[in-house]
JSON list of C-alpha atoms in Angstrom, two decimals:
[
{"chain": "A", "resi": 1, "resn": "MET", "atom": "CA", "xyz": [10.22, 14.49, 61.57]},
{"chain": "A", "resi": 2, "resn": "LYS", "atom": "CA", "xyz": [11.80, 12.00, 59.22]},
{"chain": "A", "resi": 3, "resn": "THR", "atom": "CA", "xyz": [10.79, 8.40, 59.95]},
{"chain": "A", "resi": 4, "resn": "ASP", "atom": "CA", "xyz": [12.70, 6.30, 57.45]},
{"chain": "A", "resi": 5, "resn": "GLU", "atom": "CA", "xyz": [12.11, 2.58, 57.86]},
{"chain": "A", "resi": 6, "resn": "ARG", "atom": "CA", "xyz": [14.57, -0.19, 57.10]},
{"chain": "A", "resi": 7, "resn": "ILE", "atom": "CA", "xyz": [13.68, -3.90, 57.09]},
{"chain": "A", "resi": 8, "resn": "LEU", "atom": "CA", "xyz": [16.39, -6.10, 58.60]},
{"chain": "A", "resi": 9, "resn": "ARG", "atom": "CA", "xyz": [14.79, -9.56, 58.54]},
{"chain": "A", "resi": 10, "resn": "ARG", "atom": "CA", "xyz": [11.65, -11.21, 57.17]},
{"chain": "A", "resi": 11, "resn": "LEU", "atom": "CA", "xyz": [10.10, -14.26, 58.81]},
{"chain": "A", "resi": 12, "resn": "VAL", "atom": "CA", "xyz": [7.34, -16.31, 57.19]},
{"chain": "A", "resi": 13, "resn": "ILE", "atom": "CA", "xyz": [5.45, -18.80, 59.38]},
{"chain": "A", "resi": 14, "resn": "LYS", "atom": "CA", "xyz": [3.19, -21.30, 57.61]},
{"chain": "A", "resi": 15, "resn": "THR", "atom": "CA", "xyz": [0.80, -23.29, 59.77]},
{"chain": "A", "resi": 16, "resn": "TYR", "atom": "CA", "xyz": [-0.55, -26.74, 58.94]},
{"chain": "A", "resi": 17, "resn": "HIS", "atom": "CA", "xyz": [-3.57, -27.68, 61.01]},
{"chain": "A", "resi": 18, "resn": "ILE", "atom": "CA", "xyz": [-3.92, -31.23, 62.32]},
{"chain": "A", "resi": 19, "resn": "GLU", "atom": "CA", "xyz": [-7.37, -32.70, 62.93]},
{"chain": "A", "resi": 20, "resn": "ASP", "atom": "CA", "xyz": [-6.40, -36.28, 63.80]},
{"chain": "A", "resi": 21, "resn": "VAL", "atom": "CA", "xyz": [-3.41, -37.99, 65.42]},
{"chain": "A", "resi": 22, "resn": "VAL", "atom": "CA", "xyz": [-2.91, -41.76, 65.20]},
{"chain": "A", "resi": 23, "resn": "LEU", "atom": "CA", "xyz": [-0.25, -44.36, 65.99]},
{"chain": "A", "resi": 24, "resn": "GLY", "atom": "CA", "xyz": [1.30, -46.29, 63.12]},
{"chain": "A", "resi": 25, "resn": "ASN", "atom": "CA", "xyz": [4.51, -47.91, 61.97]},
{"chain": "A", "resi": 26, "resn": "ARG", "atom": "CA", "xyz": [6.02, -44.70, 60.57]},
{"chain": "A", "resi": 27, "resn": "ILE", "atom": "CA", "xyz": [5.60, -40.93, 60.70]},
{"chain": "A", "resi": 28, "resn": "LEU", "atom": "CA", "xyz": [3.32, -39.31, 58.12]},
{"chain": "A", "resi": 29, "resn": "ILE", "atom": "CA", "xyz": [1.65, -35.93, 57.67]},
{"chain": "A", "resi": 30, "resn": "SER", "atom": "CA", "xyz": [-1.20, -36.03, 55.17]},
{"chain": "A", "resi": 31, "resn": "ASN", "atom": "CA", "xyz": [-4.72, -34.62, 54.79]},
{"chain": "A", "resi": 32, "resn": "ARG", "atom": "CA", "xyz": [-4.61, -32.90, 58.19]},
{"chain": "A", "resi": 33, "resn": "ARG", "atom": "CA", "xyz": [-3.69, -36.18, 59.87]},
{"chain": "A", "resi": 34, "resn": "LEU", "atom": "CA", "xyz": [-0.48, -36.82, 61.79]},
{"chain": "A", "resi": 35, "resn": "GLN", "atom": "CA", "xyz": [0.63, -40.42, 62.13]},
{"chain": "A", "resi": 36, "resn": "ILE", "atom": "CA", "xyz": [3.36, -41.04, 64.68]},
{"chain": "A", "resi": 37, "resn": "SER", "atom": "CA", "xyz": [5.42, -44.09, 65.55]},
{"chain": "A", "resi": 38, "resn": "ALA", "atom": "CA", "xyz": [7.04, -45.38, 68.72]},
{"chain": "A", "resi": 39, "resn": "GLY", "atom": "CA", "xyz": [9.57, -47.34, 66.69]},
{"chain": "A", "resi": 40, "resn": "ILE", "atom": "CA", "xyz": [12.35, -44.83, 67.31]},
{"chain": "A", "resi": 41, "resn": "PHE", "atom": "CA", "xyz": [12.31, -45.30, 71.10]},
{"chain": "A", "resi": 42, "resn": "ASP", "atom": "CA", "xyz": [14.43, -48.47, 71.15]},
{"chain": "A", "resi": 43, "resn": "LYS", "atom": "CA", "xyz": [17.13, -46.61, 69.23]},
{"chain": "A", "resi": 44, "resn": "ILE", "atom": "CA", "xyz": [16.83, -43.53, 71.45]},
{"chain": "A", "resi": 45, "resn": "LEU", "atom": "CA", "xyz": [17.22, -45.55, 74.65]},
{"chain": "A", "resi": 46, "resn": "THR", "atom": "CA", "xyz": [20.60, -46.90, 73.52]},
{"chain": "A", "resi": 47, "resn": "LYS", "atom": "CA", "xyz": [21.97, -43.34, 73.39]},
{"chain": "A", "resi": 48, "resn": "PHE", "atom": "CA", "xyz": [21.38, -42.40, 77.04]},
{"chain": "A", "resi": 49, "resn": "ASN", "atom": "CA", "xyz": [22.59, -43.68, 80.39]},
{"chain": "A", "resi": 50, "resn": "HIS", "atom": "CA", "xyz": [19.92, -42.27, 82.70]},
{"chain": "A", "resi": 51, "resn": "ILE", "atom": "CA", "xyz": [16.70, -43.17, 80.86]},
{"chain": "A", "resi": 52, "resn": "GLN", "atom": "CA", "xyz": [15.01, -46.49, 81.62]},
{"chain": "A", "resi": 53, "resn": "ASP", "atom": "CA", "xyz": [11.90, -46.32, 79.44]},
{"chain": "A", "resi": 54, "resn": "ILE", "atom": "CA", "xyz": [9.77, -44.05, 77.22]},
{"chain": "A", "resi": 55, "resn": "ALA", "atom": "CA", "xyz": [6.01, -44.52, 76.83]},
{"chain": "A", "resi": 56, "resn": "ILE", "atom": "CA", "xyz": [3.79, -42.72, 74.34]},
{"chain": "A", "resi": 57, "resn": "GLU", "atom": "CA", "xyz": [0.08, -41.94, 74.54]},
{"chain": "A", "resi": 58, "resn": "ILE", "atom": "CA", "xyz": [-2.21, -39.87, 72.33]},
{"chain": "A", "resi": 59, "resn": "ILE", "atom": "CA", "xyz": [-4.61, -37.73, 74.37]},
{"chain": "A", "resi": 60, "resn": "PRO", "atom": "CA", "xyz": [-7.64, -36.72, 72.26]},
{"chain": "A", "resi": 61, "resn": "PRO", "atom": "CA", "xyz": [-9.27, -33.28, 72.50]},
{"chain": "A", "resi": 62, "resn": "LYS", "atom": "CA", "xyz": [-11.22, -32.61, 75.73]},
{"chain": "A", "resi": 63, "resn": "ALA", "atom": "CA", "xyz": [-10.03, -35.92, 77.26]},
{"chain": "A", "resi": 64, "resn": "HIS", "atom": "CA", "xyz": [-8.20, -34.27, 80.12]},
{"chain": "A", "resi": 65, "resn": "ASP", "atom": "CA", "xyz": [-9.90, -35.99, 83.04]},
{"chain": "A", "resi": 66, "resn": "ARG", "atom": "CA", "xyz": [-6.99, -38.41, 83.39]},
{"chain": "A", "resi": 67, "resn": "TRP", "atom": "CA", "xyz": [-3.89, -38.95, 85.49]},
{"chain": "A", "resi": 68, "resn": "THR", "atom": "CA", "xyz": [-0.57, -37.45, 84.47]},
{"chain": "A", "resi": 69, "resn": "ASN", "atom": "CA", "xyz": [2.88, -37.71, 85.93]},
{"chain": "A", "resi": 70, "resn": "SER", "atom": "CA", "xyz": [4.75, -34.49, 86.65]},
{"chain": "A", "resi": 71, "resn": "ILE", "atom": "CA", "xyz": [4.75, -32.26, 83.57]},
{"chain": "A", "resi": 72, "resn": "MET", "atom": "CA", "xyz": [8.28, -31.37, 82.48]},
{"chain": "A", "resi": 73, "resn": "ASP", "atom": "CA", "xyz": [7.51, -29.45, 79.28]},
{"chain": "A", "resi": 74, "resn": "ILE", "atom": "CA", "xyz": [4.93, -28.56, 76.63]},
{"chain": "A", "resi": 75, "resn": "ILE", "atom": "CA", "xyz": [6.49, -28.48, 73.16]},
{"chain": "A", "resi": 76, "resn": "PRO", "atom": "CA", "xyz": [5.09, -27.08, 69.90]},
{"chain": "A", "resi": 77, "resn": "ILE", "atom": "CA", "xyz": [6.06, -28.85, 66.66]},
{"chain": "A", "resi": 78, "resn": "SER", "atom": "CA", "xyz": [7.81, -26.39, 64.35]},
{"chain": "A", "resi": 79, "resn": "THR", "atom": "CA", "xyz": [10.76, -26.58, 61.97]},
{"chain": "A", "resi": 80, "resn": "LYS", "atom": "CA", "xyz": [12.96, -24.35, 59.86]},
{"chain": "A", "resi": 81, "resn": "VAL", "atom": "CA", "xyz": [12.54, -24.87, 56.13]},
{"chain": "A", "resi": 82, "resn": "LEU", "atom": "CA", "xyz": [14.67, -21.95, 55.00]},
{"chain": "A", "resi": 83, "resn": "GLY", "atom": "CA", "xyz": [17.11, -19.77, 56.91]},
{"chain": "A", "resi": 84, "resn": "LYS", "atom": "CA", "xyz": [17.93, -19.65, 60.60]},
{"chain": "A", "resi": 85, "resn": "LEU", "atom": "CA", "xyz": [15.84, -18.77, 63.64]},
{"chain": "A", "resi": 86, "resn": "GLY", "atom": "CA", "xyz": [14.27, -15.35, 63.25]},
{"chain": "A", "resi": 87, "resn": "GLU", "atom": "CA", "xyz": [14.25, -15.22, 59.46]},
{"chain": "A", "resi": 88, "resn": "GLY", "atom": "CA", "xyz": [13.36, -17.30, 56.41]},
{"chain": "A", "resi": 89, "resn": "ILE", "atom": "CA", "xyz": [10.50, -19.82, 56.45]},
{"chain": "A", "resi": 90, "resn": "THR", "atom": "CA", "xyz": [9.13, -21.86, 59.35]},
{"chain": "A", "resi": 91, "resn": "HIS", "atom": "CA", "xyz": [6.52, -24.62, 59.17]},
{"chain": "A", "resi": 92, "resn": "THR", "atom": "CA", "xyz": [4.48, -25.32, 62.30]},
{"chain": "A", "resi": 93, "resn": "LEU", "atom": "CA", "xyz": [1.71, -27.75, 63.18]},
{"chain": "A", "resi": 94, "resn": "THR", "atom": "CA", "xyz": [-1.40, -26.47, 64.91]},
{"chain": "A", "resi": 95, "resn": "GLY", "atom": "CA", "xyz": [-3.95, -28.64, 66.67]},
{"chain": "A", "resi": 96, "resn": "VAL", "atom": "CA", "xyz": [-1.28, -30.79, 68.34]},
{"chain": "A", "resi": 97, "resn": "TYR", "atom": "CA", "xyz": [1.38, -30.39, 71.05]},
{"chain": "A", "resi": 98, "resn": "VAL", "atom": "CA", "xyz": [3.90, -32.71, 72.69]},
{"chain": "A", "resi": 99, "resn": "MET", "atom": "CA", "xyz": [3.75, -33.06, 76.48]},
{"chain": "A", "resi": 100, "resn": "MET", "atom": "CA", "xyz": [6.78, -34.42, 78.32]},
{"chain": "A", "resi": 101, "resn": "THR", "atom": "CA", "xyz": [6.27, -36.04, 81.74]},
{"chain": "A", "resi": 102, "resn": "GLY", "atom": "CA", "xyz": [8.56, -38.01, 84.01]},
{"chain": "A", "resi": 103, "resn": "ILE", "atom": "CA", "xyz": [9.06, -40.38, 86.93]},
{"chain": "A", "resi": 104, "resn": "ASP", "atom": "CA", "xyz": [12.03, -42.43, 88.09]},
{"chain": "A", "resi": 105, "resn": "GLY", "atom": "CA", "xyz": [12.35, -46.19, 88.38]},
{"chain": "A", "resi": 106, "resn": "ALA", "atom": "CA", "xyz": [11.13, -46.12, 91.99]},
{"chain": "A", "resi": 107, "resn": "GLY", "atom": "CA", "xyz": [7.96, -44.25, 91.03]},
{"chain": "A", "resi": 108, "resn": "ASN", "atom": "CA", "xyz": [9.13, -40.87, 92.31]},
{"chain": "A", "resi": 109, "resn": "GLN", "atom": "CA", "xyz": [8.00, -37.86, 90.32]},
{"chain": "A", "resi": 110, "resn": "VAL", "atom": "CA", "xyz": [10.68, -36.00, 88.36]},
{"chain": "A", "resi": 111, "resn": "ALA", "atom": "CA", "xyz": [10.72, -32.66, 90.14]},
{"chain": "A", "resi": 112, "resn": "GLU", "atom": "CA", "xyz": [12.98, -30.32, 92.07]},
{"chain": "A", "resi": 113, "resn": "PHE", "atom": "CA", "xyz": [10.96, -27.77, 94.08]},
{"chain": "A", "resi": 114, "resn": "GLY", "atom": "CA", "xyz": [7.51, -29.25, 93.57]},
{"chain": "A", "resi": 115, "resn": "SER", "atom": "CA", "xyz": [5.86, -31.74, 91.23]},
{"chain": "A", "resi": 116, "resn": "SER", "atom": "CA", "xyz": [2.75, -31.39, 89.06]},
{"chain": "A", "resi": 117, "resn": "GLU", "atom": "CA", "xyz": [1.35, -34.91, 88.95]},
{"chain": "A", "resi": 118, "resn": "GLY", "atom": "CA", "xyz": [-2.40, -35.36, 89.23]},
{"chain": "A", "resi": 119, "resn": "VAL", "atom": "CA", "xyz": [-5.51, -34.98, 87.09]},
{"chain": "A", "resi": 120, "resn": "LEU", "atom": "CA", "xyz": [-4.41, -33.36, 83.83]},
{"chain": "A", "resi": 121, "resn": "LYS", "atom": "CA", "xyz": [-7.28, -30.87, 83.61]},
{"chain": "A", "resi": 122, "resn": "GLU", "atom": "CA", "xyz": [-6.29, -29.56, 87.05]},
{"chain": "A", "resi": 123, "resn": "LYS", "atom": "CA", "xyz": [-2.57, -29.35, 86.30]},
{"chain": "A", "resi": 124, "resn": "LEU", "atom": "CA", "xyz": [-2.41, -27.99, 82.73]},
{"chain": "A", "resi": 125, "resn": "TYR", "atom": "CA", "xyz": [-3.71, -24.47, 82.01]},
{"chain": "A", "resi": 126, "resn": "LEU", "atom": "CA", "xyz": [-5.37, -24.88, 78.60]},
{"chain": "A", "resi": 127, "resn": "ASN", "atom": "CA", "xyz": [-6.21, -22.26, 75.96]},
{"chain": "A", "resi": 128, "resn": "ARG", "atom": "CA", "xyz": [-3.25, -20.00, 76.70]},
{"chain": "A", "resi": 129, "resn": "ALA", "atom": "CA", "xyz": [-0.27, -18.95, 74.61]},
{"chain": "A", "resi": 130, "resn": "GLY", "atom": "CA", "xyz": [2.21, -21.83, 74.75]},
{"chain": "A", "resi": 131, "resn": "THR", "atom": "CA", "xyz": [-0.28, -24.44, 75.98]},
{"chain": "A", "resi": 132, "resn": "PRO", "atom": "CA", "xyz": [-2.71, -26.69, 74.10]},
{"chain": "A", "resi": 133, "resn": "ALA", "atom": "CA", "xyz": [-6.28, -25.62, 73.51]},
{"chain": "A", "resi": 134, "resn": "GLU", "atom": "CA", "xyz": [-9.00, -27.92, 74.80]},
{"chain": "A", "resi": 135, "resn": "ASP", "atom": "CA", "xyz": [-9.66, -28.99, 71.19]},
{"chain": "A", "resi": 136, "resn": "ASP", "atom": "CA", "xyz": [-6.00, -29.90, 70.51]},
{"chain": "A", "resi": 137, "resn": "TYR", "atom": "CA", "xyz": [-4.41, -33.32, 70.52]},
{"chain": "A", "resi": 138, "resn": "ILE", "atom": "CA", "xyz": [-1.62, -33.96, 73.01]},
{"chain": "A", "resi": 139, "resn": "ILE", "atom": "CA", "xyz": [1.16, -36.45, 72.31]},
{"chain": "A", "resi": 140, "resn": "SER", "atom": "CA", "xyz": [2.20, -37.51, 75.80]},
{"chain": "A", "resi": 141, "resn": "LEU", "atom": "CA", "xyz": [5.75, -38.82, 76.21]},
{"chain": "A", "resi": 142, "resn": "ASN", "atom": "CA", "xyz": [6.32, -40.25, 79.68]},
{"chain": "A", "resi": 143, "resn": "LEU", "atom": "CA", "xyz": [9.99, -40.82, 80.44]},
{"chain": "A", "resi": 144, "resn": "THR", "atom": "CA", "xyz": [11.07, -43.15, 83.23]},
{"chain": "A", "resi": 145, "resn": "LEU", "atom": "CA", "xyz": [14.51, -42.25, 84.53]},
{"chain": "A", "resi": 146, "resn": "LYS", "atom": "CA", "xyz": [16.63, -44.70, 86.46]},
{"chain": "A", "resi": 147, "resn": "GLU", "atom": "CA", "xyz": [15.97, -44.77, 90.19]},
{"chain": "A", "resi": 148, "resn": "GLY", "atom": "CA", "xyz": [17.23, -41.70, 92.03]},
{"chain": "A", "resi": 149, "resn": "GLN", "atom": "CA", "xyz": [17.85, -39.65, 88.87]},
{"chain": "A", "resi": 150, "resn": "GLY", "atom": "CA", "xyz": [14.77, -37.42, 89.06]},
{"chain": "A", "resi": 151, "resn": "THR", "atom": "CA", "xyz": [16.72, -34.43, 90.41]},
{"chain": "A", "resi": 152, "resn": "ASN", "atom": "CA", "xyz": [19.98, -35.06, 88.54]},
{"chain": "A", "resi": 153, "resn": "ARG", "atom": "CA", "xyz": [20.52, -32.27, 86.00]},
{"chain": "A", "resi": 154, "resn": "ALA", "atom": "CA", "xyz": [22.40, -34.58, 83.60]},
{"chain": "A", "resi": 155, "resn": "ALA", "atom": "CA", "xyz": [19.44, -36.99, 83.59]},
{"chain": "A", "resi": 156, "resn": "ILE", "atom": "CA", "xyz": [16.93, -34.17, 83.08]},
{"chain": "A", "resi": 157, "resn": "LEU", "atom": "CA", "xyz": [18.91, -32.87, 80.10]},
{"chain": "A", "resi": 158, "resn": "GLU", "atom": "CA", "xyz": [19.03, -36.39, 78.67]},
{"chain": "A", "resi": 159, "resn": "ALA", "atom": "CA", "xyz": [15.24, -36.58, 78.96]},
{"chain": "A", "resi": 160, "resn": "HIS", "atom": "CA", "xyz": [14.82, -33.32, 77.04]},
{"chain": "A", "resi": 161, "resn": "ARG", "atom": "CA", "xyz": [17.32, -34.46, 74.43]},
{"chain": "A", "resi": 162, "resn": "ALA", "atom": "CA", "xyz": [15.53, -37.80, 73.98]},
{"chain": "A", "resi": 163, "resn": "CYS", "atom": "CA", "xyz": [12.18, -36.08, 73.58]},
{"chain": "A", "resi": 164, "resn": "ASP", "atom": "CA", "xyz": [13.71, -33.71, 71.04]},
{"chain": "A", "resi": 165, "resn": "LEU", "atom": "CA", "xyz": [14.96, -36.66, 68.96]},
{"chain": "A", "resi": 166, "resn": "PHE", "atom": "CA", "xyz": [11.39, -37.94, 68.74]},
{"chain": "A", "resi": 167, "resn": "VAL", "atom": "CA", "xyz": [10.01, -34.52, 67.79]},
{"chain": "A", "resi": 168, "resn": "GLN", "atom": "CA", "xyz": [12.76, -34.12, 65.19]},
{"chain": "A", "resi": 169, "resn": "GLU", "atom": "CA", "xyz": [11.39, -37.15, 63.34]},
{"chain": "A", "resi": 170, "resn": "ILE", "atom": "CA", "xyz": [8.13, -35.22, 62.92]},
{"chain": "A", "resi": 171, "resn": "ARG", "atom": "CA", "xyz": [9.97, -32.01, 62.03]},
{"chain": "A", "resi": 172, "resn": "ASP", "atom": "CA", "xyz": [11.83, -33.78, 59.23]},
{"chain": "A", "resi": 173, "resn": "LYS", "atom": "CA", "xyz": [8.49, -34.76, 57.67]},
{"chain": "A", "resi": 174, "resn": "LEU", "atom": "CA", "xyz": [7.07, -31.28, 58.26]},
{"chain": "A", "resi": 175, "resn": "LYS", "atom": "CA", "xyz": [9.93, -29.74, 56.28]},
{"chain": "A", "resi": 176, "resn": "LYS", "atom": "CA", "xyz": [8.76, -31.64, 53.20]},
{"chain": "A", "resi": 177, "resn": "VAL", "atom": "CA", "xyz": [5.02, -30.95, 53.21]},
{"chain": "A", "resi": 178, "resn": "ASP", "atom": "CA", "xyz": [3.52, -29.06, 50.27]},
{"chain": "A", "resi": 179, "resn": "ALA", "atom": "CA", "xyz": [4.62, -25.45, 50.66]},
{"chain": "A", "resi": 180, "resn": "ARG", "atom": "CA", "xyz": [1.31, -24.34, 49.09]},
{"chain": "A", "resi": 181, "resn": "GLY", "atom": "CA", "xyz": [-0.90, -26.52, 51.30]},
{"chain": "A", "resi": 182, "resn": "TYR", "atom": "CA", "xyz": [-0.67, -24.40, 54.43]},
{"chain": "A", "resi": 183, "resn": "THR", "atom": "CA", "xyz": [-3.68, -23.50, 56.57]},
{"chain": "A", "resi": 184, "resn": "GLU", "atom": "CA", "xyz": [-2.45, -20.00, 57.41]},
{"chain": "A", "resi": 185, "resn": "LYS", "atom": "CA", "xyz": [0.51, -17.85, 56.42]},
{"chain": "A", "resi": 186, "resn": "HIS", "atom": "CA", "xyz": [1.95, -15.01, 58.50]},
{"chain": "A", "resi": 187, "resn": "GLU", "atom": "CA", "xyz": [4.76, -12.59, 57.68]},
{"chain": "A", "resi": 188, "resn": "PHE", "atom": "CA", "xyz": [6.76, -10.71, 60.31]},
{"chain": "A", "resi": 189, "resn": "PHE", "atom": "CA", "xyz": [9.48, -8.12, 59.87]},
{"chain": "A", "resi": 190, "resn": "ASP", "atom": "CA", "xyz": [12.29, -6.89, 62.08]},
{"chain": "A", "resi": 191, "resn": "LYS", "atom": "CA", "xyz": [12.48, -3.19, 61.30]},
{"chain": "A", "resi": 192, "resn": "ILE", "atom": "CA", "xyz": [14.53, -0.16, 62.18]},
{"chain": "A", "resi": 193, "resn": "ARG", "atom": "CA", "xyz": [12.49, 3.04, 62.29]},
{"chain": "A", "resi": 194, "resn": "MET", "atom": "CA", "xyz": [14.76, 6.05, 62.25]},
{"chain": "A", "resi": 195, "resn": "ASN", "atom": "CA", "xyz": [14.03, 8.86, 64.70]},
{"chain": "A", "resi": 196, "resn": "ARG", "atom": "CA", "xyz": [11.53, 6.73, 66.63]},
{"chain": "A", "resi": 197, "resn": "LYS", "atom": "CA", "xyz": [11.67, 5.58, 70.21]},
{"chain": "A", "resi": 198, "resn": "ARG", "atom": "CA", "xyz": [13.59, 2.37, 70.83]},
{"chain": "A", "resi": 199, "resn": "VAL", "atom": "CA", "xyz": [11.54, -0.24, 72.65]},
{"chain": "A", "resi": 200, "resn": "ALA", "atom": "CA", "xyz": [12.97, -3.25, 74.48]},
{"chain": "A", "resi": 201, "resn": "ILE", "atom": "CA", "xyz": [11.01, -5.95, 76.31]},
{"chain": "A", "resi": 202, "resn": "VAL", "atom": "CA", "xyz": [12.74, -7.44, 79.34]},
{"chain": "A", "resi": 203, "resn": "LYS", "atom": "CA", "xyz": [11.83, -11.06, 80.09]},
{"chain": "A", "resi": 204, "resn": "GLN", "atom": "CA", "xyz": [13.14, -12.67, 83.24]},
{"chain": "A", "resi": 205, "resn": "VAL", "atom": "CA", "xyz": [13.72, -16.41, 82.91]},
{"chain": "A", "resi": 206, "resn": "ALA", "atom": "CA", "xyz": [14.72, -19.15, 85.35]},
{"chain": "A", "resi": 207, "resn": "GLY", "atom": "CA", "xyz": [18.26, -20.46, 85.47]},
{"chain": "A", "resi": 208, "resn": "GLN", "atom": "CA", "xyz": [18.92, -22.18, 88.77]},
{"chain": "A", "resi": 209, "resn": "GLY", "atom": "CA", "xyz": [18.78, -25.95, 88.49]},
{"chain": "A", "resi": 210, "resn": "ALA", "atom": "CA", "xyz": [17.67, -29.16, 86.81]},
{"chain": "A", "resi": 211, "resn": "MET", "atom": "CA", "xyz": [14.02, -28.15, 86.44]},
{"chain": "A", "resi": 212, "resn": "TYR", "atom": "CA", "xyz": [14.58, -24.40, 86.11]},
{"chain": "A", "resi": 213, "resn": "ASP", "atom": "CA", "xyz": [16.55, -23.90, 82.92]},
{"chain": "A", "resi": 214, "resn": "ASN", "atom": "CA", "xyz": [16.14, -22.22, 79.54]},
{"chain": "A", "resi": 215, "resn": "LEU", "atom": "CA", "xyz": [17.86, -22.87, 76.23]},
{"chain": "A", "resi": 216, "resn": "ILE", "atom": "CA", "xyz": [18.78, -20.02, 73.91]},
{"chain": "A", "resi": 217, "resn": "LEU", "atom": "CA", "xyz": [18.88, -20.25, 70.09]},
{"chain": "A", "resi": 218, "resn": "PRO", "atom": "CA", "xyz": [18.48, -23.99, 69.39]},
{"chain": "A", "resi": 219, "resn": "GLN", "atom": "CA", "xyz": [18.77, -25.24, 65.81]},
{"chain": "A", "resi": 220, "resn": "GLU", "atom": "CA", "xyz": [15.01, -25.72, 65.52]},
{"chain": "A", "resi": 221, "resn": "PRO", "atom": "CA", "xyz": [12.15, -23.57, 66.85]},
{"chain": "A", "resi": 222, "resn": "SER", "atom": "CA", "xyz": [11.53, -24.49, 70.50]},
{"chain": "A", "resi": 223, "resn": "GLY", "atom": "CA", "xyz": [14.02, -27.32, 70.03]},
{"chain": "A", "resi": 224, "resn": "PHE", "atom": "CA", "xyz": [16.87, -28.67, 72.13]},
{"chain": "A", "resi": 225, "resn": "ALA", "atom": "CA", "xyz": [19.78, -29.57, 69.85]},
{"chain": "A", "resi": 226, "resn": "GLY", "atom": "CA", "xyz": [22.25, -26.72, 69.48]},
{"chain": "A", "resi": 227, "resn": "GLY", "atom": "CA", "xyz": [20.70, -24.64, 72.24]},
{"chain": "A", "resi": 228, "resn": "ARG", "atom": "CA", "xyz": [22.78, -23.05, 74.98]},
{"chain": "A", "resi": 229, "resn": "SER", "atom": "CA", "xyz": [21.68, -23.24, 78.61]},
{"chain": "A", "resi": 230, "resn": "ILE", "atom": "CA", "xyz": [21.11, -19.92, 80.36]},
{"chain": "A", "resi": 231, "resn": "ILE", "atom": "CA", "xyz": [22.76, -21.55, 83.39]},
{"chain": "A", "resi": 232, "resn": "ASP", "atom": "CA", "xyz": [25.88, -22.50, 81.44]},
{"chain": "A", "resi": 233, "resn": "LEU", "atom": "CA", "xyz": [26.00, -18.97, 80.02]},
{"chain": "A", "resi": 234, "resn": "GLY", "atom": "CA", "xyz": [26.17, -17.63, 83.57]},
{"chain": "A", "resi": 235, "resn": "ASN", "atom": "CA", "xyz": [22.65, -16.14, 83.63]},
{"chain": "A", "resi": 236, "resn": "VAL", "atom": "CA", "xyz": [23.90, -13.08, 81.78]},
{"chain": "A", "resi": 237, "resn": "PRO", "atom": "CA", "xyz": [21.53, -10.82, 79.80]},
{"chain": "A", "resi": 238, "resn": "ILE", "atom": "CA", "xyz": [20.87, -12.04, 76.24]},
{"chain": "A", "resi": 239, "resn": "LEU", "atom": "CA", "xyz": [19.60, -9.86, 73.40]},
{"chain": "A", "resi": 240, "resn": "LEU", "atom": "CA", "xyz": [17.12, -11.43, 70.97]},
{"chain": "A", "resi": 241, "resn": "THR", "atom": "CA", "xyz": [15.40, -9.83, 68.01]},
{"chain": "A", "resi": 242, "resn": "PRO", "atom": "CA", "xyz": [11.58, -9.80, 67.97]},
{"chain": "A", "resi": 243, "resn": "ASN", "atom": "CA", "xyz": [11.55, -12.38, 65.19]},
{"chain": "A", "resi": 244, "resn": "GLU", "atom": "CA", "xyz": [14.03, -14.67, 66.97]},
{"chain": "A", "resi": 245, "resn": "TYR", "atom": "CA", "xyz": [11.77, -14.70, 70.01]},
{"chain": "A", "resi": 246, "resn": "ARG", "atom": "CA", "xyz": [8.69, -15.19, 67.83]},
{"chain": "A", "resi": 247, "resn": "ASP", "atom": "CA", "xyz": [10.41, -18.07, 66.00]},
{"chain": "A", "resi": 248, "resn": "GLY", "atom": "CA", "xyz": [11.15, -20.12, 69.12]},
{"chain": "A", "resi": 249, "resn": "ALA", "atom": "CA", "xyz": [14.64, -18.93, 70.08]},
{"chain": "A", "resi": 250, "resn": "LEU", "atom": "CA", "xyz": [13.85, -19.41, 73.78]},
{"chain": "A", "resi": 251, "resn": "ARG", "atom": "CA", "xyz": [13.10, -22.95, 75.00]},
{"chain": "A", "resi": 252, "resn": "ALA", "atom": "CA", "xyz": [11.74, -22.83, 78.55]},
{"chain": "A", "resi": 253, "resn": "MET", "atom": "CA", "xyz": [12.46, -26.17, 80.23]},
{"chain": "A", "resi": 254, "resn": "THR", "atom": "CA", "xyz": [10.29, -25.57, 83.28]}
]
């Protein structure tokens, strides 16, 4: 039987491992160290009506015996260097994740059907796909919404958008790192194999409220800007290529 193969798209993911994360007066990526800055927060706060404050904390590896407010999202730091989602070149940081948590001005946890505040090691499942490893750094962004806004979808979306603006500052630096200085390089291909079985993976995602939403095809891998809410799309089926999914085309905001 003839099994001709045709390559549709090629995706290259280059990883840059981070071994130290520190606070400074600007954002830098150098010698496996990520320096971040809280200086952008004053500017971010002027853009939104529902956010009262943003606090940043660096959680070192294995330091998870600590209190956390309700976890709203875990976000990898990746960026497109060439092409669009699902093709071209992507740079991604390993060894560090962003964790987004939230309360409102009255101290109520940001949650809809149940909150996840408590001791971090009991609330965050480590060492799994999409979550930090126990040896990773966590950049914790705690957003305080104005009182009574913890279940308001508009306020929740503002919180995600504000967090994305902070992460974008890191992405912009990540775009410019030495293309030859990567830790690992992986190539993935979307292929058509003639006369072979067609395989589709069905993934059911949440789309029912402020804390149960997913964004499809943002501008950046696992980003927010440019993404379309599965709720606003009417919860209709969406087709993604394997490389689009692999490249962060689905942002789960749960």
